[in-house]
JSON list of C-alpha atoms in Angstrom, two decimals:
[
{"chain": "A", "resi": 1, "resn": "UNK", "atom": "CA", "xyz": [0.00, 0.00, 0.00]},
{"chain": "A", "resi": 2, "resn": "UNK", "atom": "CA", "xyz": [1.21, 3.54, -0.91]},
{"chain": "A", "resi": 3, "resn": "UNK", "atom": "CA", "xyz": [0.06, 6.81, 0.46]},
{"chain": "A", "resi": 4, "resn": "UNK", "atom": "CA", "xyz": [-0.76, 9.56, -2.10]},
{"chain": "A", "resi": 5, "resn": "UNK", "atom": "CA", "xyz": [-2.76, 12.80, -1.67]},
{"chain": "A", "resi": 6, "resn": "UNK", "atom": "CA", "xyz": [-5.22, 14.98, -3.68]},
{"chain": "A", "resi": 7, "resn": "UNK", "atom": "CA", "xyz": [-6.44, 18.45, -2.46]},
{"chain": "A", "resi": 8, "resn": "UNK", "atom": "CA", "xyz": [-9.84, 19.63, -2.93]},
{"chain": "A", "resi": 9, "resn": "UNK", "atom": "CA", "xyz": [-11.85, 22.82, -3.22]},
{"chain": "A", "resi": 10, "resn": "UNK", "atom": "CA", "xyz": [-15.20, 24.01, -1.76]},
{"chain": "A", "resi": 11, "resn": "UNK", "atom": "CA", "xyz": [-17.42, 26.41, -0.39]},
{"chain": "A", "resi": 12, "resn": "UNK", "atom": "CA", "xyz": [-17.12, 24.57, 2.66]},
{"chain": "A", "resi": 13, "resn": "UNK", "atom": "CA", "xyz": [-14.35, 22.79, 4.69]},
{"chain": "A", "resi": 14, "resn": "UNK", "atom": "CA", "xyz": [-17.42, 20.01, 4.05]},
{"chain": "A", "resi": 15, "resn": "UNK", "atom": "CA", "xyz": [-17.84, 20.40, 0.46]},
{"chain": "A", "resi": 16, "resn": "UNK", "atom": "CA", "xyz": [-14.62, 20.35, -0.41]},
{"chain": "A", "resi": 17, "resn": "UNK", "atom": "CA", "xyz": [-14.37, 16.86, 1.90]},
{"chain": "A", "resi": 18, "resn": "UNK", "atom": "CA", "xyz": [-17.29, 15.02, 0.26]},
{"chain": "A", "resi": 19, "resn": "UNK", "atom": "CA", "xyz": [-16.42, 16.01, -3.26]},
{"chain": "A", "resi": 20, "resn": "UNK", "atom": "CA", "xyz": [-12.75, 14.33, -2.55]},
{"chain": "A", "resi": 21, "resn": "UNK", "atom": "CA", "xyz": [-14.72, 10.86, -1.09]},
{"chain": "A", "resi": 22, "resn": "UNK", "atom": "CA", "xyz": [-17.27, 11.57, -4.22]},
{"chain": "A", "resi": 23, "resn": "UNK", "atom": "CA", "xyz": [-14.16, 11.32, -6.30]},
{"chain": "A", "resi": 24, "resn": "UNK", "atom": "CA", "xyz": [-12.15, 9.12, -5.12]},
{"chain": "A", "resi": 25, "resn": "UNK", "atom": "CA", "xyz": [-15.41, 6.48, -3.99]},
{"chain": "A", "resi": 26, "resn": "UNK", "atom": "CA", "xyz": [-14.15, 6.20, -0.92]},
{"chain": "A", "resi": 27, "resn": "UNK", "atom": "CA", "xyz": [-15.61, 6.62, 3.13]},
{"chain": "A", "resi": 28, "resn": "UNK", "atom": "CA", "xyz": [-14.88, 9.27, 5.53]},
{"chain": "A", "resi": 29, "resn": "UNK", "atom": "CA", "xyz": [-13.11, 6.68, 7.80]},
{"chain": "A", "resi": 30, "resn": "UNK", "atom": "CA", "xyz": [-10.70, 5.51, 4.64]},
{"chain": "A", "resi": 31, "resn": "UNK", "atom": "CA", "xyz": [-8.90, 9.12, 4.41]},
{"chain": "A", "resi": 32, "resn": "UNK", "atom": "CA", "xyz": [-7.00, 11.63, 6.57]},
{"chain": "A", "resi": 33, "resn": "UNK", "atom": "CA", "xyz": [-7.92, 15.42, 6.29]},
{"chain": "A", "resi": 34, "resn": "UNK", "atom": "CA", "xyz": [-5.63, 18.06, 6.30]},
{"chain": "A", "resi": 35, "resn": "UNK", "atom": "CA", "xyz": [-7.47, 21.38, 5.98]},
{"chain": "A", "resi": 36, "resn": "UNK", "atom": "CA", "xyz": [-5.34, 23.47, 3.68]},
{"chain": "A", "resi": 37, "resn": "UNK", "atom": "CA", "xyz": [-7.54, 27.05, 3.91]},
{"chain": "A", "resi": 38, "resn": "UNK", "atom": "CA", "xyz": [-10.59, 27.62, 5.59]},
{"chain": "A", "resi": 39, "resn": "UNK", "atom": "CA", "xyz": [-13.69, 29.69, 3.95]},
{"chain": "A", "resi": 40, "resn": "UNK", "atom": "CA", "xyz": [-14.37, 32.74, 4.33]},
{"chain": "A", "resi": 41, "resn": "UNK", "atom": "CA", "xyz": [-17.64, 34.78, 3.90]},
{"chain": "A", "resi": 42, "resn": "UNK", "atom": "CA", "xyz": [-16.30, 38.04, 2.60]},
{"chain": "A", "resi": 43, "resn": "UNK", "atom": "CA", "xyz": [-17.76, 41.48, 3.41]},
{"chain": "A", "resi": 44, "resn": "UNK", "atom": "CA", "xyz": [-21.46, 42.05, 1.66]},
{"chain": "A", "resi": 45, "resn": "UNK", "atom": "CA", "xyz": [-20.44, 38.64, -0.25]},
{"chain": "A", "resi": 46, "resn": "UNK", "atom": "CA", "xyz": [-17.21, 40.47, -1.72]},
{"chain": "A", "resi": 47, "resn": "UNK", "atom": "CA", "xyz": [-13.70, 38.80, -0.81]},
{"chain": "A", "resi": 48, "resn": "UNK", "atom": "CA", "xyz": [-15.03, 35.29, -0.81]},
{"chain": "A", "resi": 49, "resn": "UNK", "atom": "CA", "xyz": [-13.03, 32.61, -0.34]},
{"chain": "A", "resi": 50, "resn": "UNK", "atom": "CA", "xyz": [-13.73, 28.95, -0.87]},
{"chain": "A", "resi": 51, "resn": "UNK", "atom": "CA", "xyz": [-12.06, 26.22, 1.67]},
{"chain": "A", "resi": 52, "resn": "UNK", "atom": "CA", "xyz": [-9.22, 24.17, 0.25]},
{"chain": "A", "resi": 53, "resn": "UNK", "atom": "CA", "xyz": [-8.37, 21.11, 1.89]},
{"chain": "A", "resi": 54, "resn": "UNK", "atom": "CA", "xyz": [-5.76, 17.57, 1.20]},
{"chain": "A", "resi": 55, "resn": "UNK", "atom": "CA", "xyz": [-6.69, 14.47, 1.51]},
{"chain": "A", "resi": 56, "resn": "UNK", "atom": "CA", "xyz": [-4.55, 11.34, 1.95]},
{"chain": "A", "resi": 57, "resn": "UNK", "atom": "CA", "xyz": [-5.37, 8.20, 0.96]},
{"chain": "A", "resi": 58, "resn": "UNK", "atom": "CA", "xyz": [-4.27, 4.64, 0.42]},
{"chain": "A", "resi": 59, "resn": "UNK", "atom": "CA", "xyz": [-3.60, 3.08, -2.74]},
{"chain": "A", "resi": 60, "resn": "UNK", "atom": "CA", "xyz": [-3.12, -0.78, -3.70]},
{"chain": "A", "resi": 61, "resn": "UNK", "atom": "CA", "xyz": [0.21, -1.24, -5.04]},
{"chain": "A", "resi": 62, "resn": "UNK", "atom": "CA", "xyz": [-0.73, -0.01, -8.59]},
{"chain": "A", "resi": 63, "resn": "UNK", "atom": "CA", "xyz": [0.99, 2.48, -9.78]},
{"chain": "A", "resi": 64, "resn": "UNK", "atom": "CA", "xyz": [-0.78, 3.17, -13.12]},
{"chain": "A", "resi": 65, "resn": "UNK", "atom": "CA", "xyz": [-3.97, 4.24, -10.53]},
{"chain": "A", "resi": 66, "resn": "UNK", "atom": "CA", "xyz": [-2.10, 6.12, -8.83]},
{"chain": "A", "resi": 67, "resn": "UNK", "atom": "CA", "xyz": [-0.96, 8.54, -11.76]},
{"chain": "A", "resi": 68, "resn": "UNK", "atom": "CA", "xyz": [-4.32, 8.42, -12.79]},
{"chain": "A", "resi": 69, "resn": "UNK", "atom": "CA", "xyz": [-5.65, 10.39, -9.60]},
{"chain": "A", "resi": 70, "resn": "UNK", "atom": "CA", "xyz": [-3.22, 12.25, -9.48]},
{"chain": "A", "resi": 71, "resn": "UNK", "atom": "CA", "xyz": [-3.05, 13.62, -12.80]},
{"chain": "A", "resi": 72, "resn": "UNK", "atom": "CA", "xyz": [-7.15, 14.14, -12.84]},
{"chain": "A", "resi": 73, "resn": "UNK", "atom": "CA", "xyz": [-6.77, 16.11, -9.63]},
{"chain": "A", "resi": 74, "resn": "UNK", "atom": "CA", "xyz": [-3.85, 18.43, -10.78]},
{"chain": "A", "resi": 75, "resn": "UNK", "atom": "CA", "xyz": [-6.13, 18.86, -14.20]},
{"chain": "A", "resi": 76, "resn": "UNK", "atom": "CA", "xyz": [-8.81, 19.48, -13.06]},
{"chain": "A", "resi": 77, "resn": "UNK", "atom": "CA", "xyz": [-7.59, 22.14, -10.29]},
{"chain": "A", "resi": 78, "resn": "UNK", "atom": "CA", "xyz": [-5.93, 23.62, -13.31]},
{"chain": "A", "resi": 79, "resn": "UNK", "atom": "CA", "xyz": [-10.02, 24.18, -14.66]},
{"chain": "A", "resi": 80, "resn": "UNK", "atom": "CA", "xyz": [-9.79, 21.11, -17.08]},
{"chain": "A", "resi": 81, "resn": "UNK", "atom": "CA", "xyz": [-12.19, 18.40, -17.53]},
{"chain": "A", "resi": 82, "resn": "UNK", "atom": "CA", "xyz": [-9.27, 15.36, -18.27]},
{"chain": "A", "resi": 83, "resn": "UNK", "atom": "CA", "xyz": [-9.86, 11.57, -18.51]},
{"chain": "A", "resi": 84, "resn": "UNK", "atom": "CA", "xyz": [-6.58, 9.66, -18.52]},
{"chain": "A", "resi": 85, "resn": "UNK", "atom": "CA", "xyz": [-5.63, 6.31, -19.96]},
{"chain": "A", "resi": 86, "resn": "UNK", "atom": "CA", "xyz": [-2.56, 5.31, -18.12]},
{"chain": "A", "resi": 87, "resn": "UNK", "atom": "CA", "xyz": [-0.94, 1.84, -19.80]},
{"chain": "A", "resi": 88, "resn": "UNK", "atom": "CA", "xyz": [2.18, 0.54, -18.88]},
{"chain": "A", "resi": 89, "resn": "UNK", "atom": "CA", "xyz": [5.04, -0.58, -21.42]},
{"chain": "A", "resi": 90, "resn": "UNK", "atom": "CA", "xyz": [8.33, -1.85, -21.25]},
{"chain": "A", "resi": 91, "resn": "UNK", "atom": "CA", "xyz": [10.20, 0.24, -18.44]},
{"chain": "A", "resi": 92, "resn": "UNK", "atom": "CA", "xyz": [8.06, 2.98, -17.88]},
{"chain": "A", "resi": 93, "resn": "UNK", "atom": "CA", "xyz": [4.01, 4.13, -17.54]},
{"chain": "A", "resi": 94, "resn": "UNK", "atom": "CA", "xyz": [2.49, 6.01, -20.42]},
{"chain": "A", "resi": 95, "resn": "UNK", "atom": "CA", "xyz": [-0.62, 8.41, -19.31]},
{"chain": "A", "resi": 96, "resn": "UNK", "atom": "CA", "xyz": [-2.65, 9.94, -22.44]},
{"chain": "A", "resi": 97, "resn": "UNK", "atom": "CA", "xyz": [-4.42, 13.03, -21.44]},
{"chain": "A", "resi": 98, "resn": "UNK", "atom": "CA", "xyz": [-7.43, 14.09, -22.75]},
{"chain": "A", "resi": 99, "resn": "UNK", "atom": "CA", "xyz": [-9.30, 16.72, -22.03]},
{"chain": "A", "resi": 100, "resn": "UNK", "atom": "CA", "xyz": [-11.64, 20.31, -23.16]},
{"chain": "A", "resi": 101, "resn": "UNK", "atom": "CA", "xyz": [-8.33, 22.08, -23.69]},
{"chain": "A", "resi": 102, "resn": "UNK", "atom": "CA", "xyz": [-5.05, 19.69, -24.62]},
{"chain": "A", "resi": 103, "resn": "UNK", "atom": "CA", "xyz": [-3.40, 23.22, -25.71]},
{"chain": "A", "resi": 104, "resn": "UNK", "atom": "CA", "xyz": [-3.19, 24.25, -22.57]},
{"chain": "A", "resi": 105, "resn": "UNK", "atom": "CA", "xyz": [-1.71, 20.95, -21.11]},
{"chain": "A", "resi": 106, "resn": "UNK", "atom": "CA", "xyz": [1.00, 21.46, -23.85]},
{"chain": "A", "resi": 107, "resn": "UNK", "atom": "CA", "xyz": [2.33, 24.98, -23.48]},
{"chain": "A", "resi": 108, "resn": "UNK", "atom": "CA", "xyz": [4.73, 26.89, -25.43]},
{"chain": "A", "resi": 109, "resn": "UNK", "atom": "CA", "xyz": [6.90, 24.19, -27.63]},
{"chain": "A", "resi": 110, "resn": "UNK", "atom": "CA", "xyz": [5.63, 21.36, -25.11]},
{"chain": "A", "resi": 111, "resn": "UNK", "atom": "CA", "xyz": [7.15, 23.08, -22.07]},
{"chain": "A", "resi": 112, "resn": "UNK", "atom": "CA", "xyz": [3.97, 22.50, -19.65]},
{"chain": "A", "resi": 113, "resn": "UNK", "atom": "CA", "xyz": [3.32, 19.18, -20.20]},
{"chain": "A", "resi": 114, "resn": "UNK", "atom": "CA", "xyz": [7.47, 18.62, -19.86]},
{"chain": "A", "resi": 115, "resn": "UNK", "atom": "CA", "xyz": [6.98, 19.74, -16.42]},
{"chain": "A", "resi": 116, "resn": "UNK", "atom": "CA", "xyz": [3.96, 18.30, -15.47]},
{"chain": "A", "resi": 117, "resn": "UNK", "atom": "CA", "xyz": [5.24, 15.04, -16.77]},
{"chain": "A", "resi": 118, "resn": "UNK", "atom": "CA", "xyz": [8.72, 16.02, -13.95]},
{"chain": "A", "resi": 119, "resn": "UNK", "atom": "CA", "xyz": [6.29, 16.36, -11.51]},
{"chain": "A", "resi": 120, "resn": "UNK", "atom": "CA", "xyz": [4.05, 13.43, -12.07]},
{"chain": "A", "resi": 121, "resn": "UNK", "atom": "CA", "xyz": [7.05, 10.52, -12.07]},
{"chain": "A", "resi": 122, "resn": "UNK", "atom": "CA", "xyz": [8.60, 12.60, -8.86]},
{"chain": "A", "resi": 123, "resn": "UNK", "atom": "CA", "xyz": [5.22, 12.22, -6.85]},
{"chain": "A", "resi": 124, "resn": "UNK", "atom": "CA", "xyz": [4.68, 9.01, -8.00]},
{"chain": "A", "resi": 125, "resn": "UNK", "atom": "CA", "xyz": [8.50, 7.65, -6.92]},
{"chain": "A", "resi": 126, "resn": "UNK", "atom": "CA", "xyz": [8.23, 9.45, -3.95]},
{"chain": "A", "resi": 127, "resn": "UNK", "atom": "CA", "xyz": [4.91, 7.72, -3.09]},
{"chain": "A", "resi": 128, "resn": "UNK", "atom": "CA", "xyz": [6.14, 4.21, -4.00]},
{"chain": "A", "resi": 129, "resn": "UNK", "atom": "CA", "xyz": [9.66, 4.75, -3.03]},
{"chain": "A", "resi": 130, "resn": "UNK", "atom": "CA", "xyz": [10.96, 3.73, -6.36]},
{"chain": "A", "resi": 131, "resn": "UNK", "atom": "CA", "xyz": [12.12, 5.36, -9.72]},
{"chain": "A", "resi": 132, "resn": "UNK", "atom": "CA", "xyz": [9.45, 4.92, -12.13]},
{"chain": "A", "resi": 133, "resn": "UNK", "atom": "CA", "xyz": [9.26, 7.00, -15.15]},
{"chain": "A", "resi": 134, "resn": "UNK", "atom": "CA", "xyz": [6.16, 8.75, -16.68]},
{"chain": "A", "resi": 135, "resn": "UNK", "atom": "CA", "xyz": [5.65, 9.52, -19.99]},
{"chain": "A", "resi": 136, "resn": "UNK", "atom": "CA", "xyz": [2.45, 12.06, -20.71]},
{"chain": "A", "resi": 137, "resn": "UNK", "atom": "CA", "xyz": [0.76, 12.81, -23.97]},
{"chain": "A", "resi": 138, "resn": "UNK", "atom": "CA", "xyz": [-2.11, 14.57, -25.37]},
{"chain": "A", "resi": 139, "resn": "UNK", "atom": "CA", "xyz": [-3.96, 14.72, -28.94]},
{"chain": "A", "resi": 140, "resn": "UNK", "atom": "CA", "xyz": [-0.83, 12.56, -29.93]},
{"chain": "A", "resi": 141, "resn": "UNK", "atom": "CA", "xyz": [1.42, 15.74, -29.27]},
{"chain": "A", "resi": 142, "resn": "UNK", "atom": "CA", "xyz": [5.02, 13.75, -28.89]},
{"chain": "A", "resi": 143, "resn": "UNK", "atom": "CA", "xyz": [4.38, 12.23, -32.45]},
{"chain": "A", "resi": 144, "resn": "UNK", "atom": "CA", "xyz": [3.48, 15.34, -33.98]},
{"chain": "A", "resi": 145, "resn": "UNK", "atom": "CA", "xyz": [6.32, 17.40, -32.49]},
{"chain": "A", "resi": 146, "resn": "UNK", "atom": "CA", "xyz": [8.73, 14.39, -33.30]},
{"chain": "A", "resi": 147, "resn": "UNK", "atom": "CA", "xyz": [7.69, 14.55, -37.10]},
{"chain": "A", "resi": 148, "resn": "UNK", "atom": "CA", "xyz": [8.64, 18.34, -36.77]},
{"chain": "A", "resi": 149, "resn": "UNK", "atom": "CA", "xyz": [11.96, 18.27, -35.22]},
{"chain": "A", "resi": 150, "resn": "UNK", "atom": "CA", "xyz": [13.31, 15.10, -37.74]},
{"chain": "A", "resi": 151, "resn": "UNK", "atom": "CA", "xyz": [11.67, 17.17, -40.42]},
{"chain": "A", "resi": 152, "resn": "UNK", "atom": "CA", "xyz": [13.38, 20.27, -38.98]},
{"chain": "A", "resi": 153, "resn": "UNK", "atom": "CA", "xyz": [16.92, 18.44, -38.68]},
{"chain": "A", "resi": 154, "resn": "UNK", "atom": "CA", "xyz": [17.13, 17.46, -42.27]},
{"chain": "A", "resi": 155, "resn": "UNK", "atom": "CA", "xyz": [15.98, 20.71, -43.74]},
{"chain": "A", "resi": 156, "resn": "UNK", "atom": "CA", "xyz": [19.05, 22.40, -41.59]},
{"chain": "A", "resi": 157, "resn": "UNK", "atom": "CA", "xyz": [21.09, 19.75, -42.42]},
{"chain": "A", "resi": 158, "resn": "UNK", "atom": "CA", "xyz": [20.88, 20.72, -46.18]},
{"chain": "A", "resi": 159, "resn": "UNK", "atom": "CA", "xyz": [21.11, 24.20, -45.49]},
{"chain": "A", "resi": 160, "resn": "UNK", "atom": "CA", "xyz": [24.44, 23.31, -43.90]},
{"chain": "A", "resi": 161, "resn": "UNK", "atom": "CA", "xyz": [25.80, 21.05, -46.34]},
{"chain": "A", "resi": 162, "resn": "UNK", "atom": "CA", "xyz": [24.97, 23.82, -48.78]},
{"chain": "A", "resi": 163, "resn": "UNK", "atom": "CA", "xyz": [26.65, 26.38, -47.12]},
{"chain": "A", "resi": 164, "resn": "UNK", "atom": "CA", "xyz": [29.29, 24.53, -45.12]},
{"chain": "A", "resi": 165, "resn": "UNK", "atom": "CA", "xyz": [28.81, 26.80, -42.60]},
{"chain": "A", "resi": 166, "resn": "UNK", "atom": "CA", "xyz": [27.00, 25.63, -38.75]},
{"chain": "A", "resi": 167, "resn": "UNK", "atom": "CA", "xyz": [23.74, 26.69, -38.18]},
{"chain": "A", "resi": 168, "resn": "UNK", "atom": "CA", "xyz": [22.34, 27.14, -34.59]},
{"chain": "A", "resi": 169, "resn": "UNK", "atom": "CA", "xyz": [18.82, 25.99, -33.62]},
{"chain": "A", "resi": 170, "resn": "UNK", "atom": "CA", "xyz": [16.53, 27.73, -31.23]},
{"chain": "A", "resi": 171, "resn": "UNK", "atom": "CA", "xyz": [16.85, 26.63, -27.35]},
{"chain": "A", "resi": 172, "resn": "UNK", "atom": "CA", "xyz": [15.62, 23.42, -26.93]},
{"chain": "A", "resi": 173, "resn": "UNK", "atom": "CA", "xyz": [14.70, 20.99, -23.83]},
{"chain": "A", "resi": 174, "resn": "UNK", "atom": "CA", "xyz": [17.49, 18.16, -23.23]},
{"chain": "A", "resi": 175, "resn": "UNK", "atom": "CA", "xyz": [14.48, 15.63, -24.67]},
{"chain": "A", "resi": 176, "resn": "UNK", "atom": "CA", "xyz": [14.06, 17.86, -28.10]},
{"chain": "A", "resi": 177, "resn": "UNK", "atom": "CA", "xyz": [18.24, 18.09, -28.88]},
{"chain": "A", "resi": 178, "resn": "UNK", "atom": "CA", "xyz": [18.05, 14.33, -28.74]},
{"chain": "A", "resi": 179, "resn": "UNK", "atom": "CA", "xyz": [15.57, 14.14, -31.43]},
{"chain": "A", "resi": 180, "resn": "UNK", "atom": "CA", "xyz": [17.48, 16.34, -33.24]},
{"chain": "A", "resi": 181, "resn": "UNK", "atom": "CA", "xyz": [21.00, 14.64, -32.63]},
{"chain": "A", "resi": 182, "resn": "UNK", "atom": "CA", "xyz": [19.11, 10.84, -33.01]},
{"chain": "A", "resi": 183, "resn": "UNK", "atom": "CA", "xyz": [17.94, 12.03, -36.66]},
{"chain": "A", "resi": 184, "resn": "UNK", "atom": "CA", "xyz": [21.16, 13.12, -37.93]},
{"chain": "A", "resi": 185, "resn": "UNK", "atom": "CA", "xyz": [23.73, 10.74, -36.29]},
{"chain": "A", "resi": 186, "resn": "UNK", "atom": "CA", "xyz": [24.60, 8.87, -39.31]},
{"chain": "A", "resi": 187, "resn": "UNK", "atom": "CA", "xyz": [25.23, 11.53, -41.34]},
{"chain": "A", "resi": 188, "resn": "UNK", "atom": "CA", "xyz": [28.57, 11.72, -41.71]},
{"chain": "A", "resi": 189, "resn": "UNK", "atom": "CA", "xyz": [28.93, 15.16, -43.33]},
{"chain": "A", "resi": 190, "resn": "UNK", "atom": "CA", "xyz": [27.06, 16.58, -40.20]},
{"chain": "A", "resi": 191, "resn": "UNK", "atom": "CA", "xyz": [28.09, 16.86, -36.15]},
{"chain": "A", "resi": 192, "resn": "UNK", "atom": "CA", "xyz": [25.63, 18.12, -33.70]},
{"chain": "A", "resi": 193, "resn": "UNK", "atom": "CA", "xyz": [26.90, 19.48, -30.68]},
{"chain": "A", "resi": 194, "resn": "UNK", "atom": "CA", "xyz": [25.13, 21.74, -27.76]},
{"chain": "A", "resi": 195, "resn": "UNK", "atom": "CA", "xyz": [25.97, 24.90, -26.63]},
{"chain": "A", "resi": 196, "resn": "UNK", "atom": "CA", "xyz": [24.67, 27.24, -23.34]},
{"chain": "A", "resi": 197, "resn": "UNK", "atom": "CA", "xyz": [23.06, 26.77, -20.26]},
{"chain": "A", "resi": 198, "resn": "UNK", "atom": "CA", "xyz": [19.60, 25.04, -19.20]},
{"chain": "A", "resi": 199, "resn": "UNK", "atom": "CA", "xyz": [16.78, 26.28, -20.04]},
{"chain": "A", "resi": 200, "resn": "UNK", "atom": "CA", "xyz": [18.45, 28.39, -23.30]},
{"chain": "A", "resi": 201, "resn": "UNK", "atom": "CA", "xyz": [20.70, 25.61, -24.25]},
{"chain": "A", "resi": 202, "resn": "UNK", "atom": "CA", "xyz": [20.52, 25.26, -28.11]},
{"chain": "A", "resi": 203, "resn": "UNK", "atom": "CA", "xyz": [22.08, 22.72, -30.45]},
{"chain": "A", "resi": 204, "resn": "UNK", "atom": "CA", "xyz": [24.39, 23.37, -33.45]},
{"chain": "A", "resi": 205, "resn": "UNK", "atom": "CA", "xyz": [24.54, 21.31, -36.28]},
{"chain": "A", "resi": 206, "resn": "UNK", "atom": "CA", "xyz": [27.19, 21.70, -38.04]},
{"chain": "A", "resi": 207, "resn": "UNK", "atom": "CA", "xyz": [28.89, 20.58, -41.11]},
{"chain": "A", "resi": 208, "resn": "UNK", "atom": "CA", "xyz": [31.77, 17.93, -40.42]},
{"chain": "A", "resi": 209, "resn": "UNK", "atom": "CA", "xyz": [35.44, 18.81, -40.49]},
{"chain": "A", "resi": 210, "resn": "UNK", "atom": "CA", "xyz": [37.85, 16.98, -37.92]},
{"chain": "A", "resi": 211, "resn": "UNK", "atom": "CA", "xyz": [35.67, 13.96, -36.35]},
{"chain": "A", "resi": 212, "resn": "UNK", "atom": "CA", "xyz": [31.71, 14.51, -35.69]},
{"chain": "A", "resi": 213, "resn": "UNK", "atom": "CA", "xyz": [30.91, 15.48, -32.11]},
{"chain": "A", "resi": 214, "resn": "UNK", "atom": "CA", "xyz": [27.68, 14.73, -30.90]},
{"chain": "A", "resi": 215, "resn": "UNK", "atom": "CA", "xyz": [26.81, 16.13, -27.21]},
{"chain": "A", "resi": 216, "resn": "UNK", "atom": "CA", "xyz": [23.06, 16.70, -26.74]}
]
């Protein structure tokens, strides 16, 4: 059994407790409460403030269920309506998210749902004491943005064998310069190398002279 928590909402410390158990189809007795904010009332109904409150919970060793929860909770605090499929394959869990707004879950170049996915497999070790990695998707993002980024490669890649002069890509998460660096690896006209600091590192591929580097 692993503990895990979700945190609830309401107009009342109450509300907010019964829409958890409504959730989560479970008794008053099977949680533990830990009341986050209380409401308030507000002057002439102005400065109202709903009650927030955590509740933890046991889960059976299952850890699929458990990312689940926790991703329909985060979701739906975030004003989403989600239903996630969570599968498991070989070495890691795969959640697919979908939901009123999948734009929103994917952010600027894939940035929100990078971090969500960070947060997700850190709650989820932390809860099972063991590494286990998530992978999230949406609207079949990661094989869209994967066509764009091997597409992407090659057309630079030209451009540099052209030119025989490097061209530098916009900054890029560690997971995107792999794409890029996995596409053009046996080329061996072209090197792709990083350059910069995290979050603005940005890869350069460039056209092969004294041994291909390739440092993503």
């Amino acid at each position: 059994m692993s503990k895990v928590s979700i945190e609830k909402t309401g107009k009342t410390v109450d509300e907010a407790v019964q829409a958890a158990l409504k959730e989560l189809d479970l008794e008053l007795g099977d949680v533990d409460i830990e009341i986050l904010e209380e409401e308030t009332k507000g002057l002439l109904g102005l400065g109202r403030k709903e009650a927030k409150v955590r509740i933890y919970f046991s889960t059976e060793d299952d850890p699929a269920e458990t990312i689940k929860l926790f991703l329909e909770d985060v979701l739906s605090q975030m004003g989403l309506s989600p239903e996630v499929t969570v599968t498991e394959e070989e070495g890691f869990y795969k959640a697919d998210i979908s939901c009123n707004d999948s734009g929103l879950i994917i952010g600027r170049r894939g940035e929100v749902l990078q971090s969500l996915q960070f947060v997700t497999s850190q709650v989820v070790s932390r809860a099972y004491d063991s590494r286990i990695r998530v992978l999230l998707d949406t609207e079949n993002y990661r094989d869209r943005h994967r066509v764009y980024l091997e597409d992407l490669a090659k057309k630079t890649a030209e451009k540099v064998l052209k030119s025989k002069r490097d061209f530098m890509l916009d900054p890029m998460s560690s997971y995107e310069r792999r794409i890029i660096h996995t596409c053009l690896q046996n080329n061996e006209y072209i090197s792709t190398y990083s350059v910069g600091d995290e979050p603005n590192r940005k890869i350069v591929i460039a056209f092969e002279r004294n041994g291909k580097r390739s440092s993503y």
